[in-house]
């Protein structure tokens, strides 16, 4: 129960020193390790991949979902823990977010999401009505996304041992024959699209957290992207898809550049940002390109298909503000931003968080 | 970030009052809601099933894993959150537990476990070496169980917002053709088996938590049960399987009685309990029949196959102490224990916890 007990347990644990990678004693987990930025990438590269899987494994591929084959069917399989604070924020809550997030991770591999699981970690004392509303939001989100929640688990921890509620959703989907999407498929000459204005989710949560009321209503963009994505895939060769969650557009571009060993140049003036989101970002000191989205994806598309894929995206309600925002060049992997003034600056992966616990 | 922020968020949330089932204002989540006992069952029956799924759904079936069909293949799909405290305990740690727990939930549906996901919620300040050892234990457990960890997620919350680390694993397995196992398949006349001595996991964790050193070594029984289960299935008609985790043997018998609408009578003298576990339970004031196990399952078997299934279990290292411990009678659902003195007493589902956060 007590932290003392845990440390005592750790001292004489029998797994001591079995870990095959060096971890300096005294180093601890930082908030930035959960940021989706450079520290997260380091933890994955230096600990999780070598210990759990090895290079060349599906885990090391670092897709939004794993792709596995079972009896000739390609399944996408993914998991995400949601720890957003506050749990209720403008436009949505942690329940809807946890369903849409996993649905979108499956969609980003070109899959049709089918089945979801949910594991709830509840803090003793959580109002049952809050739980009821979160679960109701999950049910509504499942219906909207056309998925079925088939299994779950509930754990309760003592008051003070968790922050309200955490939800981990996992999902299984089927990748239709012929669909080939993966973070390593971008090539020089490809075109970069975003499906909608960036920054809305993070700013909505942050405004609530900071207790700021903006004149314009800022609401989370959380939404299922399955139909949008399949419309785009049907319209042309979509090489890579990724939903721009933690770390925002800039981090996702870096991940794709790394996975495909290419450079990416984004054009600042072409990146859609809603005016109130831009204003709120200025007030809060945030860069919208690094702010989390929960209903926006990045697509890297073959150049000859870019206009057709863009048109397909715009024909979907979730993609009406879709835009071409950049292009892919030769490696080594890096991301640059061409600013409104015509200058070019690197768009790096941040070490840690602009906004911790945003999803 | 603050609890105040969350409450404020909840007050003007737009999901207010959408929940279709009545939840009395002022009621809160209790530790017992996570116990695996009566309060857990109520939460599932009164909130999760009606809101998320409805009667007759796969969720309402309440198997250890859901069974879903994809392109003619029967998949088992499951999730479990692990919040055990302390995270390191005699014989194992939360990492190994999280892999074996999900492997076993798949095996209990007669599946061959194949792929796992892991979502980690880490508390800022967790020693990286502890994380390294937990992840190493996960890798070793995956190798032993023959499963591949293919995808994951890491979130970090501020110091004080979680207790060390929580791990949610989900898993996918394939149910071979011809295998039919389910909690609703028990019939009057069937025979009840347990695969090994009960109570070891809970007592090992509890002894560490209480800071008690027993003369005899008490270690968790955490282990993958796939091979044991498939040996039993190959030997005869295994109708139901369930691993006796939270709530122990007594709770699992109640769940199976309920799901199959049968009564179950267990014979106390035939239930294996290791002598040091029995002694520790007496000292700690615990009933071993309600103490969690992490490497023991209950099987309900057709009477004509009981001896063959028992022999198959005993031929596996994890089942060498397997025993026939009871029998199935007509409903209504209830569980009775015939004591050593020849009396019979009801073995009810407890409302809450003997041991919170045991897995």
XYZ file of C-alpha atoms in Angstrom:
718
model
C 0.000 0.000 0.000
C 2.721 2.386 1.046
C 5.504 3.690 -1.110
C 7.899 2.387 1.549
C 6.561 -1.114 1.010
C 7.149 -0.779 -2.700
C 10.726 0.360 -2.315
C 11.416 -2.434 0.132
C 9.920 -4.787 -2.412
C 12.100 -3.380 -5.137
C 15.254 -3.748 -3.051
C 15.168 -7.492 -2.776
C 13.302 -8.149 -5.986
C 14.570 -11.116 -7.824
C 14.537 -9.368 -11.186
C 17.282 -7.041 -9.981
C 19.923 -6.388 -12.625
C 18.314 -8.672 -15.179
C 17.515 -5.751 -17.461
C 19.840 -6.164 -20.456
C 20.224 -2.446 -21.227
C 22.114 -0.009 -18.993
C 19.895 2.360 -16.996
C 21.804 4.800 -14.788
C 20.861 4.393 -11.123
C 19.143 7.527 -9.879
C 17.525 8.321 -13.231
C 13.785 8.578 -12.958
C 10.767 8.803 -15.202
C 10.080 12.403 -16.235
C 6.836 13.913 -17.459
C 8.567 14.338 -20.809
C 8.830 10.561 -21.189
C 5.107 10.637 -21.873
C 5.143 13.643 -24.166
C 5.318 11.947 -27.518
C 8.519 13.952 -28.098
C 12.201 13.168 -27.987
C 12.229 11.666 -24.476
C 9.414 9.277 -25.405
C 11.275 8.265 -28.537
C 14.435 7.639 -26.490
C 12.609 5.462 -23.988
C 11.140 3.393 -26.802
C 14.426 3.142 -28.704
C 16.719 2.525 -25.731
C 14.536 0.387 -23.461
C 11.284 -0.931 -24.891
C 12.408 -2.037 -28.337
C 15.710 -3.725 -27.333
C 14.236 -5.469 -24.276
C 10.802 -6.383 -25.591
C 11.144 -6.900 -29.265
C 14.379 -6.126 -31.079
C 15.021 -4.294 -34.320
C 12.902 -5.382 -37.233
C 10.031 -6.408 -34.962
C 6.492 -5.136 -35.384
C 6.901 -3.172 -32.133
C 10.014 -1.466 -33.537
C 8.073 -0.399 -36.601
C 6.239 2.077 -34.365
C 3.054 2.268 -36.389
C -0.060 3.730 -34.810
C -1.173 0.113 -34.646
C 0.627 -3.189 -35.107
C -0.177 -5.191 -38.215
C -0.331 -8.947 -37.644
C -1.530 -11.787 -39.814
C -3.929 -14.430 -38.547
C -5.119 -17.205 -40.878
C -4.493 -15.001 -43.902
C -6.322 -11.952 -42.521
C -4.298 -8.809 -41.791
C -5.354 -7.441 -38.425
C -4.470 -4.062 -36.977
C -4.102 -4.143 -33.172
C -3.465 -1.128 -30.983
C -3.628 0.182 -27.419
C -3.672 3.640 -25.856
C -3.843 4.820 -22.265
C -5.841 8.000 -21.655
C -4.941 10.157 -18.664
C -6.235 13.540 -19.864
C -6.848 16.128 -17.172
C -9.424 17.437 -16.630
C -11.465 14.386 -17.624
C -14.286 16.654 -18.836
C -13.283 19.438 -21.220
C -14.961 21.640 -23.815
C -16.649 19.503 -26.424
C -15.941 16.084 -24.993
C -14.603 13.916 -22.185
C -12.070 11.156 -21.575
C -14.598 8.478 -22.516
C -15.250 9.683 -26.053
C -11.546 10.471 -26.456
C -10.543 6.943 -25.468
C -12.799 5.404 -28.111
C -11.953 7.812 -30.940
C -8.233 7.611 -30.186
C -8.092 3.863 -30.602
C -10.462 3.870 -33.564
C -8.167 6.382 -35.260
C -5.005 4.413 -34.515
C -6.573 1.465 -36.334
C -7.779 3.665 -39.202
C -4.238 5.053 -39.615
C -3.046 1.594 -40.667
C -5.802 1.514 -43.292
C -7.883 -0.831 -41.146
C -11.611 -1.013 -40.592
C -11.935 -0.833 -36.793
C -14.191 -3.602 -35.444
C -13.748 -4.459 -31.765
C -12.661 -2.471 -28.726
C -11.701 -3.293 -25.170
C -11.619 -0.870 -22.250
C -9.707 -1.147 -18.988
C -10.689 1.410 -16.363
C -8.531 2.416 -13.430
C -10.763 4.345 -11.039
C -9.803 6.352 -7.991
C -11.810 5.558 -4.891
C -14.252 8.430 -4.371
C -14.887 9.163 -8.061
C -18.535 10.249 -8.351
C -20.543 7.419 -9.891
C -22.385 9.952 -12.038
C -19.089 11.064 -13.570
C -18.320 7.437 -14.347
C -21.781 7.060 -15.828
C -21.265 10.007 -18.135
C -17.849 8.792 -19.248
C -19.232 5.344 -20.011
C -22.192 6.907 -21.842
C -19.798 8.951 -23.958
C -17.882 5.762 -24.747
C -21.081 4.039 -25.850
C -22.057 6.962 -28.085
C -18.585 7.115 -29.597
C -18.641 3.378 -30.317
C -21.959 3.738 -32.131
C -20.681 6.671 -34.186
C -17.513 4.824 -35.118
C -19.290 1.554 -35.884
C -17.261 -0.481 -33.389
C -18.337 -2.848 -30.628
C -16.913 -2.781 -27.126
C -16.621 -6.496 -26.405
C -14.540 -6.806 -23.255
C -13.308 -4.766 -20.322
C -11.787 -4.638 -16.886
C -12.226 -2.360 -13.875
C -9.716 -1.743 -11.134
C -10.101 0.660 -8.219
C -7.171 2.194 -6.364
C -7.188 4.034 -3.058
C -7.917 7.738 -2.864
C -4.720 9.562 -3.861
C -3.294 6.619 -5.847
C -4.710 7.794 -9.200
C -6.156 11.016 -10.558
C -9.881 10.437 -11.041
C -9.909 7.870 -13.806
C -7.608 6.483 -16.447
C -8.910 4.511 -19.420
C -6.923 2.193 -21.630
C -8.664 1.178 -24.819
C -7.341 -1.423 -27.223
C -8.730 -2.238 -30.615
C -8.746 -4.765 -33.389
C -9.523 -4.021 -37.023
C -9.161 -5.661 -40.395
C -6.974 -4.227 -43.150
C -8.728 -4.752 -46.484
C -6.803 -6.551 -49.214
C -4.736 -4.197 -51.317
C -4.407 -1.481 -48.674
C -0.756 -0.733 -47.913
C -0.175 2.090 -45.476
C 2.835 2.380 -43.213
C 5.078 4.992 -41.634
C 8.075 3.798 -43.678
C 6.457 4.246 -47.104
C 7.059 7.982 -47.794
C 9.327 8.731 -50.789
C 10.975 11.868 -52.138
C 8.479 13.763 -54.279
C 5.465 12.752 -52.175
C 2.977 15.346 -50.988
C 1.959 16.026 -47.371
C -1.684 16.659 -46.476
C -3.412 17.466 -43.218
C -7.079 16.602 -42.905
C -8.144 19.668 -40.944
C -7.182 22.661 -38.781
C -4.611 21.808 -36.119
C -4.404 22.558 -32.407
C -8.062 22.525 -31.370
C -8.004 19.625 -28.899
C -4.972 20.754 -26.956
C -6.156 24.332 -26.742
C -9.637 23.276 -25.589
C -8.180 21.151 -22.765
C -5.590 23.756 -21.875
C -8.111 26.577 -21.714
C -10.214 24.547 -19.278
C -7.173 23.630 -17.259
C -6.033 27.228 -17.050
C -9.563 28.333 -16.180
C -9.580 30.698 -19.143
C -12.810 31.465 -20.963
C -12.265 32.595 -24.524
C -14.869 34.602 -26.374
C -14.960 32.159 -29.241
C -15.902 28.659 -28.267
C -12.894 26.384 -28.340
C -13.847 22.729 -28.450
C -11.908 19.521 -28.849
C -11.847 18.116 -32.376
C -12.145 14.518 -31.171
C -13.814 12.443 -33.891
C -13.503 9.073 -35.597
C -11.572 9.336 -38.863
C -12.348 5.945 -40.397
C -14.632 7.134 -43.193
C -12.378 10.080 -44.039
C -9.357 7.818 -44.255
C -11.051 5.206 -46.414
C -12.323 7.881 -48.786
C -8.741 9.120 -49.154
C -7.335 5.611 -49.642
C -9.927 4.895 -52.321
C -8.874 8.043 -54.194
C -5.161 7.358 -54.603
C -1.914 5.975 -53.224
C -1.865 7.058 -49.588
C 1.565 5.942 -48.380
C 1.502 7.014 -44.721
C -1.213 8.083 -42.320
C -0.849 9.254 -38.760
C -3.228 11.052 -36.447
C -1.551 14.122 -35.047
C -2.152 13.525 -31.335
C 0.533 14.067 -28.649
C 3.197 16.403 -29.940
C 0.939 17.658 -32.708
C 1.643 18.031 -36.412
C 5.337 18.821 -35.944
C 6.049 15.644 -33.974
C 4.160 13.449 -36.412
C 6.089 14.861 -39.371
C 9.308 14.078 -37.512
C 8.206 10.507 -36.803
C 7.284 9.910 -40.437
C 10.538 11.491 -41.696
C 12.457 9.195 -39.356
C 10.529 6.038 -40.246
C 10.839 6.657 -43.994
C 14.354 8.157 -43.896
C 13.247 11.272 -45.797
C 13.171 15.013 -45.261
C 9.884 16.889 -45.094
C 9.290 20.577 -45.786
C 6.070 22.123 -44.469
C 4.733 25.493 -45.629
C 3.541 27.466 -42.621
C 1.038 29.574 -44.565
C -0.721 26.456 -45.848
C -1.263 24.819 -42.458
C -4.868 25.397 -41.375
C -5.348 26.759 -37.839
C -8.707 28.111 -36.695
C -8.507 31.823 -35.819
C -9.643 31.383 -32.182
C -7.155 28.537 -31.742
C -4.393 30.735 -33.097
C -5.417 33.554 -30.753
C -5.597 31.228 -27.746
C -2.194 29.756 -28.598
C -0.705 33.229 -28.627
C -2.247 34.011 -25.264
C -1.145 30.685 -23.739
C 2.317 30.764 -25.303
C 1.803 27.611 -27.356
C 2.900 26.728 -30.883
C -0.165 25.239 -32.618
C 2.075 22.953 -34.669
C 2.987 21.101 -31.460
C -0.506 21.049 -29.933
C -2.371 17.741 -29.810
C -5.254 16.979 -32.141
C -7.753 14.160 -31.733
C -9.540 14.337 -35.073
C -6.844 15.376 -37.528
C -4.506 13.177 -39.510
C -1.467 13.664 -41.648
C -1.323 11.816 -44.959
C 1.675 11.393 -47.217
C 0.477 10.766 -50.730
C 1.962 9.909 -54.116
C 2.344 13.201 -56.047
C 0.193 12.145 -58.985
C -2.695 11.340 -56.618
C -2.424 14.352 -54.324
C -5.251 16.398 -55.829
C -7.609 13.428 -55.981
C -6.890 12.471 -52.365
C -7.333 16.085 -51.278
C -10.691 16.261 -53.059
C -11.763 13.004 -51.420
C -10.796 14.336 -48.004
C -12.696 17.566 -48.575
C -15.826 15.642 -49.536
C -15.925 14.216 -45.988
C -17.296 16.410 -43.160
C -14.175 15.754 -41.077
C -11.930 16.837 -43.964
C -13.584 19.917 -45.387
C -10.587 22.074 -44.411
C -8.013 19.543 -45.595
C -4.957 21.107 -47.196
C -1.685 20.281 -48.895
C 0.906 21.532 -46.432
C 4.253 20.270 -47.636
C 6.390 17.880 -49.592
C 8.863 15.064 -49.106
C 12.529 15.244 -50.120
C 15.611 13.047 -49.884
C 16.962 12.017 -46.458
C 18.596 12.243 -43.984
C 15.463 12.582 -41.875
C 14.589 16.121 -40.856
C 11.615 18.451 -40.953
C 11.756 22.094 -42.027
C 9.163 24.822 -41.920
C 9.025 27.493 -44.605
C 7.691 30.532 -42.754
C 5.478 33.286 -44.052
C 8.539 35.466 -44.523
C 10.137 32.983 -46.881
C 12.733 31.813 -44.350
C 13.168 28.143 -43.487
C 13.615 26.893 -39.942
C 13.973 23.388 -38.551
C 10.840 21.900 -36.999
C 12.447 19.672 -34.404
C 11.042 17.025 -32.105
C 10.699 18.683 -28.692
C 12.420 16.964 -25.777
C 9.413 17.052 -23.508
C 5.969 18.496 -23.186
C 4.305 21.646 -24.223
C 1.214 20.174 -22.607
C 1.399 17.145 -20.342
C -1.627 14.856 -19.969
C -3.422 16.175 -23.007
C -4.855 12.755 -23.949
C -4.195 19.467 -13.320
C -5.990 20.123 -10.070
C -8.939 18.211 -8.708
C -10.766 21.550 -8.562
C -10.298 21.903 -12.307
C -11.778 18.486 -12.880
C -14.829 19.151 -10.757
C -15.380 22.443 -12.507
C -15.052 20.590 -15.770
C -17.584 18.035 -14.693
C -20.076 20.686 -13.630
C -20.629 22.160 -17.037
C -19.822 19.089 -19.053
C -22.067 18.593 -21.978
C -22.590 14.900 -21.289
C -24.430 15.767 -18.084
C -27.477 13.617 -17.532
C -27.071 11.681 -20.752
C -26.378 8.480 -18.882
C -29.444 6.279 -19.487
C -29.310 4.433 -16.141
C -30.047 6.062 -12.775
C -26.986 6.711 -10.622
C -27.746 8.333 -7.273
C -25.963 11.673 -6.899
C -23.447 11.481 -4.092
C -22.643 7.811 -4.688
C -18.980 7.272 -5.361
C -16.648 4.552 -6.542
C -15.584 2.305 -3.643
C -12.551 0.057 -3.423
C -14.970 -2.858 -3.500
C -16.043 -1.924 -7.035
C -12.673 -3.271 -8.124
C -12.723 -6.374 -5.963
C -14.077 -8.902 -8.404
C -16.870 -9.486 -5.879
C -20.488 -8.443 -5.604
C -19.896 -4.698 -6.029
C -17.920 -5.306 -9.227
C -20.697 -7.536 -10.528
C -23.274 -4.841 -9.722
C -21.298 -2.153 -11.531
C -21.029 -4.366 -14.599
C -24.674 -5.424 -14.501
C -26.202 -2.036 -13.655
C -23.945 0.362 -15.604
C -21.478 -1.151 -18.052
C -23.654 -3.771 -19.717
C -26.830 -1.669 -20.165
C -24.969 1.448 -21.318
C -22.237 -0.109 -23.417
C -23.619 -3.288 -24.820
C -27.006 -4.597 -23.779
C -28.108 -8.090 -22.792
C -27.061 -10.833 -25.151
C -23.935 -8.934 -26.201
C -20.459 -10.403 -26.057
C -19.633 -7.944 -23.242
C -22.623 -9.214 -21.232
C -21.375 -12.776 -21.600
C -18.589 -11.842 -19.159
C -16.066 -14.386 -20.370
C -12.420 -13.992 -19.385
C -12.011 -12.864 -22.991
C -14.462 -11.895 -25.709
C -14.890 -14.270 -28.625
C -15.306 -12.548 -31.975
C -15.274 -13.851 -35.518
C -13.174 -12.259 -38.243
C -13.174 -13.746 -41.751
C -14.140 -17.159 -40.372
C -11.474 -17.207 -37.647
C -12.596 -17.177 -34.018
C -10.464 -14.710 -32.100
C -10.288 -14.290 -28.348
C -9.670 -10.676 -27.290
C -9.123 -9.503 -23.728
C -7.808 -6.665 -21.592
C -6.708 -6.344 -17.968
C -5.393 -3.436 -15.932
C -2.747 -4.294 -13.349
C -2.403 -2.067 -10.293
C -0.849 -4.513 -7.822
C 0.919 -2.986 -4.860
C 3.764 -3.391 -4.172
C 4.853 -3.710 -7.789
C 7.647 -6.107 -6.770
C 6.598 -9.021 -4.558
C 7.931 -12.468 -3.663
C 8.439 -14.510 -6.801
C 7.504 -11.915 -9.399
C 6.552 -8.371 -10.288
C 3.784 -6.426 -12.007
C 5.431 -6.901 -15.416
C 5.346 -10.687 -15.431
C 1.894 -10.625 -13.843
C 0.525 -8.376 -16.584
C 1.689 -10.737 -19.323
C 0.604 -13.981 -17.643
C -2.757 -12.512 -16.651
C -3.710 -11.657 -20.200
C -2.232 -14.853 -21.625
C -4.375 -16.801 -19.161
C -7.546 -14.870 -19.962
C -7.084 -15.900 -23.596
C -6.264 -19.497 -22.660
C -9.468 -19.667 -20.562
C -11.514 -19.294 -23.741
C -9.612 -22.211 -25.253
C -7.521 -19.851 -27.388
C -3.887 -19.990 -28.360
C -2.562 -16.580 -27.234
C -0.591 -14.864 -30.014
C -0.221 -11.089 -29.691
C -0.094 -8.716 -26.738
C -0.237 -4.961 -26.288
C 0.905 -3.032 -23.221
C -0.115 0.444 -22.085
C 1.984 1.847 -19.265
C 0.889 4.647 -16.959
C 3.984 5.800 -15.103
C 4.249 8.145 -12.159
C 6.801 10.898 -12.575
C 9.782 9.992 -10.401
C 9.567 6.215 -10.884
C 13.156 4.895 -10.899
C 14.115 4.001 -14.472
C 15.784 0.840 -13.190
C 12.483 -0.319 -11.738
C 10.859 0.310 -15.105
C 13.694 -1.596 -16.761
C 13.170 -4.588 -14.548
C 9.420 -4.588 -15.059
C 9.873 -4.446 -18.825
C 12.492 -7.212 -18.650
C 10.060 -9.378 -16.710
C 7.432 -8.702 -19.389
C 9.856 -9.767 -22.118
C 10.763 -12.978 -20.273
C 7.101 -13.766 -19.631
C 6.260 -13.225 -23.311
C 9.000 -15.642 -24.330
C 7.808 -18.264 -21.850
C 4.214 -17.930 -23.001
C 5.079 -17.896 -26.694
C 3.431 -14.542 -27.359
C 4.715 -11.416 -29.080
C 4.284 -7.943 -27.686
C 3.507 -6.003 -30.856
C 2.290 -2.580 -29.751
C 2.264 -0.302 -26.743
C 1.746 3.130 -25.282
C 3.367 5.084 -22.473
C 1.816 7.895 -20.496
C 3.393 9.736 -17.582
C 1.392 11.514 -14.878
C 2.642 13.966 -12.281
C 4.043 12.814 -8.981
C 1.115 11.893 -6.741
C -1.304 11.283 -9.640
C -0.618 7.531 -9.833
C 1.026 4.955 -7.585
C 4.314 3.974 -9.236
C 3.124 2.259 -12.364
C -0.001 0.690 -13.779
C 0.100 -1.660 -16.753
C -2.795 -2.580 -18.993
C -2.182 -5.537 -21.268
C -4.545 -6.655 -23.979
C -4.250 -9.793 -26.027
C -5.439 -11.556 -29.132
C -5.498 -15.298 -29.635
C -7.034 -17.825 -31.982
C -9.541 -20.427 -30.834
C -8.847 -23.692 -32.689
C -11.720 -25.260 -34.596
C -13.784 -27.584 -32.448
C -12.878 -25.963 -29.140
C -15.994 -24.796 -27.291
C -15.373 -23.350 -23.852
C -17.600 -20.795 -22.181
C -18.815 -19.755 -18.737
C -22.400 -20.702 -19.623
C -21.679 -24.332 -20.581
C -21.720 -26.078 -17.164
C -24.497 -28.665 -16.691
C -25.799 -30.636 -13.718
C -23.642 -33.710 -13.200
C -20.431 -32.006 -14.348
C -17.276 -32.198 -12.284
C -15.256 -29.258 -10.912
C -11.450 -29.322 -11.024
C -8.812 -26.902 -9.832
C -5.431 -27.014 -11.493
C -3.320 -26.390 -8.398
C -3.121 -25.198 -4.798
C -5.028 -21.966 -4.168
C -4.114 -18.735 -2.407
C -0.386 -18.441 -3.113
C -0.362 -15.205 -5.119
C -2.502 -13.192 -2.757
C -0.652 -14.381 0.315
C 2.738 -13.631 -1.250
C 1.694 -10.053 -2.083
C -0.035 -9.586 1.246
C 2.932 -10.833 3.250
C 5.165 -8.310 1.497
C 2.634 -5.572 1.985
C 2.287 -6.337 5.683
C 6.065 -6.582 6.000
C 5.774 -10.093 7.400
C 8.500 -12.640 6.771
C 7.260 -16.190 7.016
C 9.624 -19.048 7.714
C 8.512 -20.917 4.643
C 8.983 -19.078 1.384
C 5.686 -17.820 0.047
C 5.877 -16.903 -3.629
C 3.331 -15.862 -6.209
C 2.094 -18.667 -8.442
C 2.003 -16.422 -11.540
C 2.475 -18.567 -14.649
C 1.104 -19.000 -18.150
C -1.502 -21.752 -18.293
C -1.817 -22.217 -22.059
C -0.149 -25.625 -22.306
C -1.940 -26.941 -19.232
C -5.291 -25.836 -20.604
C -4.734 -27.299 -24.041
C -3.630 -30.616 -22.541
C -6.889 -30.684 -20.572
C -8.997 -29.732 -23.585
C -7.373 -32.477 -25.651
C -8.270 -35.042 -22.969
C -12.006 -34.468 -22.762
C -15.000 -32.140 -22.820
C -13.898 -29.116 -20.811
C -17.053 -26.988 -20.619
C -15.840 -23.956 -18.651
C -12.441 -22.591 -17.714
C -11.657 -19.602 -15.555
C -8.474 -18.500 -13.874
C -9.101 -17.872 -10.209
C -7.690 -14.365 -9.912
C -9.446 -11.544 -8.007
C -11.850 -13.000 -5.486
C -10.184 -16.410 -5.664
C -11.736 -19.830 -6.138
C -14.962 -18.957 -4.312
C -15.747 -15.960 -6.546
C -14.992 -17.864 -9.740
C -17.312 -20.695 -8.728
C -20.035 -18.115 -8.104
C -19.482 -16.506 -11.512
C -19.661 -19.851 -13.300
C -22.757 -20.913 -11.334
C -24.414 -17.639 -12.317
C -23.407 -17.790 -15.985
C -24.556 -21.411 -16.362
C -27.562 -21.154 -14.009
C -26.424 -24.133 -11.960
C -25.508 -24.874 -8.353
C -22.000 -25.955 -7.419
C -20.927 -27.899 -4.348
C -17.252 -27.806 -3.395
C -15.650 -30.223 -0.930
C -13.352 -28.323 1.418
C -11.090 -31.272 2.174
C -10.341 -31.777 -1.523
C -9.268 -28.194 -2.250
C -5.464 -28.056 -2.355
C -3.861 -25.310 -0.257
C -0.118 -25.335 0.443
C 0.613 -25.690 4.167
C 2.559 -22.401 4.451
C -0.223 -20.582 2.585
C -2.779 -22.026 4.980
C -0.662 -20.970 7.960
C -0.151 -17.460 6.565
C -3.887 -17.123 5.870
C -4.630 -18.020 9.477
C -2.156 -15.449 10.709
C -3.426 -12.738 8.318
C -7.091 -13.548 8.858
C -7.749 -14.534 5.251
C -9.861 -17.306 3.769
C -7.692 -19.011 1.109
C -10.777 -19.739 -0.979
C -11.160 -15.994 -1.582
C -7.468 -15.219 -2.119
C -6.302 -14.373 -5.643
C -4.305 -16.831 -7.737
C -2.368 -16.007 -10.885
C -1.509 -19.489 -12.103
C -4.494 -21.600 -11.101
C -7.636 -22.266 -13.072
C -10.979 -23.845 -12.417
C -12.323 -26.273 -15.002
C -15.822 -27.669 -15.224
C -15.710 -30.953 -17.085
C -18.149 -33.531 -18.418
C -18.385 -36.304 -15.792
C -17.309 -39.111 -18.127
C -14.107 -37.212 -18.984
C -13.206 -35.999 -15.487
C -10.549 -38.594 -14.731
C -8.902 -38.209 -18.144
C -8.837 -34.402 -17.858
C -7.453 -34.657 -14.320
C -4.696 -36.999 -15.520
C -3.876 -34.620 -18.380
C -3.655 -31.691 -15.963
C -1.396 -33.641 -13.620
C 0.960 -34.487 -16.471
C 1.705 -30.754 -16.847
C 4.146 -29.128 -14.396
C 1.603 -26.390 -13.634
C -1.056 -28.987 -12.834
C 0.722 -31.635 -10.800
C -1.447 -30.872 -7.761
C -4.685 -30.655 -9.759
C -7.697 -32.070 -7.957
C -11.389 -32.745 -8.344
C -12.970 -30.409 -5.832
C -16.688 -30.467 -6.461
C -19.676 -31.099 -8.639
C -22.418 -29.265 -10.481
C -26.116 -29.579 -9.631
C -29.380 -28.057 -10.806
C -29.947 -24.320 -10.471
C -30.831 -21.779 -9.156
C -27.243 -20.514 -9.103
C -25.506 -20.897 -5.752
C -22.277 -22.306 -4.402
C -22.013 -24.460 -1.267
C -19.001 -25.746 0.614
C -19.083 -29.124 2.325
C -16.759 -28.659 5.291
C -14.481 -31.205 6.904
C -17.091 -31.778 9.604
C -19.685 -32.808 7.058
C -21.705 -29.607 7.333
C -22.583 -27.507 4.297
C -22.323 -23.736 4.226
C -22.953 -21.239 1.447
C -19.864 -19.909 -0.325
C -21.140 -16.474 -1.266
C -19.717 -13.738 -3.449
C -18.188 -11.189 -1.082
C -19.404 -7.607 -1.430
C -15.946 -6.103 -1.534
C -12.338 -6.927 -1.000
C -10.420 -9.209 1.230
C -7.351 -7.809 -0.491
C -7.519 -4.687 -2.622
C -4.979 -4.177 -5.428
C -3.815 -7.765 -5.500
C -3.336 -7.802 -9.291
